[in-house]
Coordinates of C-alpha atoms in Angstrom, one line a residue:
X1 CA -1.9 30.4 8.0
X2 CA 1.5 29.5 6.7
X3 CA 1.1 27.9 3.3
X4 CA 3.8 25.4 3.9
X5 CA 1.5 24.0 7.5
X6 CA -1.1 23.8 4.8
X7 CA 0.3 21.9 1.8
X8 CA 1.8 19.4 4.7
X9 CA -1.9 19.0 5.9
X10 CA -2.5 18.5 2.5
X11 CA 0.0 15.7 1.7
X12 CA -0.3 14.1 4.9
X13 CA -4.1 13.7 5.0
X14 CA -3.7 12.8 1.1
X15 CA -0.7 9.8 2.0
X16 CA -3.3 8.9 5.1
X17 CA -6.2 8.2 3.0
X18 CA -4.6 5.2 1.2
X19 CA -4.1 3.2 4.2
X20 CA -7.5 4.7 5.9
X21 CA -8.9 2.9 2.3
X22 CA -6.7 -0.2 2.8
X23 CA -8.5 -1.1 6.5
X24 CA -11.7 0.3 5.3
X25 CA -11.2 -1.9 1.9
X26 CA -10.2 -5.0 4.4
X27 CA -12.6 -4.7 7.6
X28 CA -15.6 -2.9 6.2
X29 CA -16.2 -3.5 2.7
X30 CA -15.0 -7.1 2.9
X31 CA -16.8 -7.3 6.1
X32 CA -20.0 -6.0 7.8
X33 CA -21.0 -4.3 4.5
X34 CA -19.2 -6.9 2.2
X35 CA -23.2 -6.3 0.5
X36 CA -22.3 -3.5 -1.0
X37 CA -19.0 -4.0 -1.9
X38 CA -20.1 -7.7 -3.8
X39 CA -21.3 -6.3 -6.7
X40 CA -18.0 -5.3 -7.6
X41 CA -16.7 -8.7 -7.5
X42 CA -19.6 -10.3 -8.9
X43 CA -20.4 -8.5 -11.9
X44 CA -23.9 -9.7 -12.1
X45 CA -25.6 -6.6 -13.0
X46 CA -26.1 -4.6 -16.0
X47 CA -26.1 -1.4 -14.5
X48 CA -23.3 1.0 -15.0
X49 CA -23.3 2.1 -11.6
X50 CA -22.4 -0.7 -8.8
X51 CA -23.6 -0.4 -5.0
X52 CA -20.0 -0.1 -4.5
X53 CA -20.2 3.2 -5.7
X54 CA -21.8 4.3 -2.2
X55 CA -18.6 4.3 -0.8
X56 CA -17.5 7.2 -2.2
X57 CA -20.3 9.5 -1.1
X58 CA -19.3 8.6 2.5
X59 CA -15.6 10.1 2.1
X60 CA -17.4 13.0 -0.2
X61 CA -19.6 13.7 2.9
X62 CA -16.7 14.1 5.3
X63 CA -14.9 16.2 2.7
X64 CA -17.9 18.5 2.5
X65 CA -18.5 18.6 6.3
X66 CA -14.6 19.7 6.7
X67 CA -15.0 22.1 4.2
X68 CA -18.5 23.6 5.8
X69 CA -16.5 23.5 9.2
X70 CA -13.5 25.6 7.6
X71 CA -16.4 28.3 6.4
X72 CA -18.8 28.2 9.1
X73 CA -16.4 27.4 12.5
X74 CA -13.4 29.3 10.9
X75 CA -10.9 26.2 11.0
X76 CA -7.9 26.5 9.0
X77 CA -6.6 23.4 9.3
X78 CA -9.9 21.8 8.1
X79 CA -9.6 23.1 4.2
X80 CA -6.5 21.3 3.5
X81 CA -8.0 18.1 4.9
X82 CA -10.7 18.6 3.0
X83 CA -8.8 19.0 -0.2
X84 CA -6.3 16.2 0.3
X85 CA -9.7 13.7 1.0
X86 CA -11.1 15.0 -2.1
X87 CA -8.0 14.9 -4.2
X88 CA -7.5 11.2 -2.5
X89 CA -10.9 10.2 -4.0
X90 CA -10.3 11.8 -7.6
X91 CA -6.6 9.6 -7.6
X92 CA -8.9 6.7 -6.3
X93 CA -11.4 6.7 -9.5
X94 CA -8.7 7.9 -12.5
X95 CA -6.6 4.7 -10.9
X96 CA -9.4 2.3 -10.0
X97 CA -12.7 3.4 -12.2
X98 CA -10.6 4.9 -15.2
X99 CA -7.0 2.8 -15.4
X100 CA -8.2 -0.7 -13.7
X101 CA -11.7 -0.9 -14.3
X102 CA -12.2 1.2 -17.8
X103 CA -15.6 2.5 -16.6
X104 CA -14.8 5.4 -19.5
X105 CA -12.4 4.2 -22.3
X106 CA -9.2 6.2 -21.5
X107 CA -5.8 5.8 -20.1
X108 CA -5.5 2.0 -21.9
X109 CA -2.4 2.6 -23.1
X110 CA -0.6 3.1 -19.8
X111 CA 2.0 0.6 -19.5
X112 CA 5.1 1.7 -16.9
X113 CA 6.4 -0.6 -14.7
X114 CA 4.0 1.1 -11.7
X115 CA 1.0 1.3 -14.4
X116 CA 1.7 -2.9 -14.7
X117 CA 2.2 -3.1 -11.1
X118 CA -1.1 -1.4 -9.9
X119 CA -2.7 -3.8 -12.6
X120 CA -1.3 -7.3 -11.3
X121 CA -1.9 -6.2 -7.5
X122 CA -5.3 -5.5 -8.4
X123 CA -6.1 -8.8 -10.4
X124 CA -5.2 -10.8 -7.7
X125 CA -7.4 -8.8 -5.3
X126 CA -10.3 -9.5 -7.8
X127 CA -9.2 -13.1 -8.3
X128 CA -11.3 -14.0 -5.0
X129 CA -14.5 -13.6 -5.8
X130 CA -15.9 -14.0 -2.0
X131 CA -15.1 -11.3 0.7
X132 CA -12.7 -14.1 2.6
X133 CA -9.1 -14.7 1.6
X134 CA -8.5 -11.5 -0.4
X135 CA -5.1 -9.7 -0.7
X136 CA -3.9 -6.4 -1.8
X137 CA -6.8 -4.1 0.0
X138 CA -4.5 -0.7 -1.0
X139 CA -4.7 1.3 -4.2
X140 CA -1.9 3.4 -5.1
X141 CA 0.5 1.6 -2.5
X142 CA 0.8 -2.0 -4.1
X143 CA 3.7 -4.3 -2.3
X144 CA 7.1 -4.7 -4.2
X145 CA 6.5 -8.0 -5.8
X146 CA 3.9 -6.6 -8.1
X147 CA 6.6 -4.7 -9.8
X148 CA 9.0 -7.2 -11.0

């Protein structure tokens, strides 16, 4: 297939995934499985790893399947969604496990006006501590007024 079908597959499954993690952010983790998203609200464990953390084997597991339907069902079009999920989730944790959260001790010194941004959007999400009346569900798209 035409490389330039798949790197737009690519980038458009890649650009989808932040607002497919905005609603699921919104309606599902603040919502019918707000109980596994809480712990990463309320930091009341002393476990490194948070029940939050399940979320991510559920976008690995589509990843994979798209990948096994490319191999096994001969679907082009499949690999490069595959690959733009996957790269989705690694820009997911270096910005919100690594940057935000320093779960590992790197990337501290980041300081650009969209580094800042991302921060402040983020705080504010994290300043309501219950799943109701939270803001700023998105994670690489943060609104304008973050930024000044």
């Amino acid at each position: 297939m035409d490389i330039l079908f798949w790197i737009l597959i690519f980038l458009t499954t890649f650009c989808i995934m932040e607002f497919n993690a905005w609603w699921m952010h919104k309606y599902v983790m603040h919502g019918f499985l707000w109980n596994l998203h809480e712990d990463h609200h309320h930091k009341q464990h002393d476990s490194w790893f948070e029940k939050n953390d399940f979320f991510f084997v559920f976008y690995a597991v589509i990843s994979i399947g798209l990948k096994i339907a490319h191999s096994e069902l001969d679907l082009w079009w499949a690999l490069p969604m595959s690959a733009g999920i996957f790269a989705y989730g690694v820009a997911y944790f270096i910005v919100h496990d690594i940057f935000i959260h320093q779960r590992f001790k790197w990337l501290r010194k980041a300081n650009n006006v969209y580094a800042r941004g991302v921060r402040r959007a983020h705080k504010i999400h994290h300043k309501h501590i219950g799943k109701e009346k939270g803001e700023n569900f998105g994670m690489l798209v943060v609104p304008l007024k973050y930024f000044k």
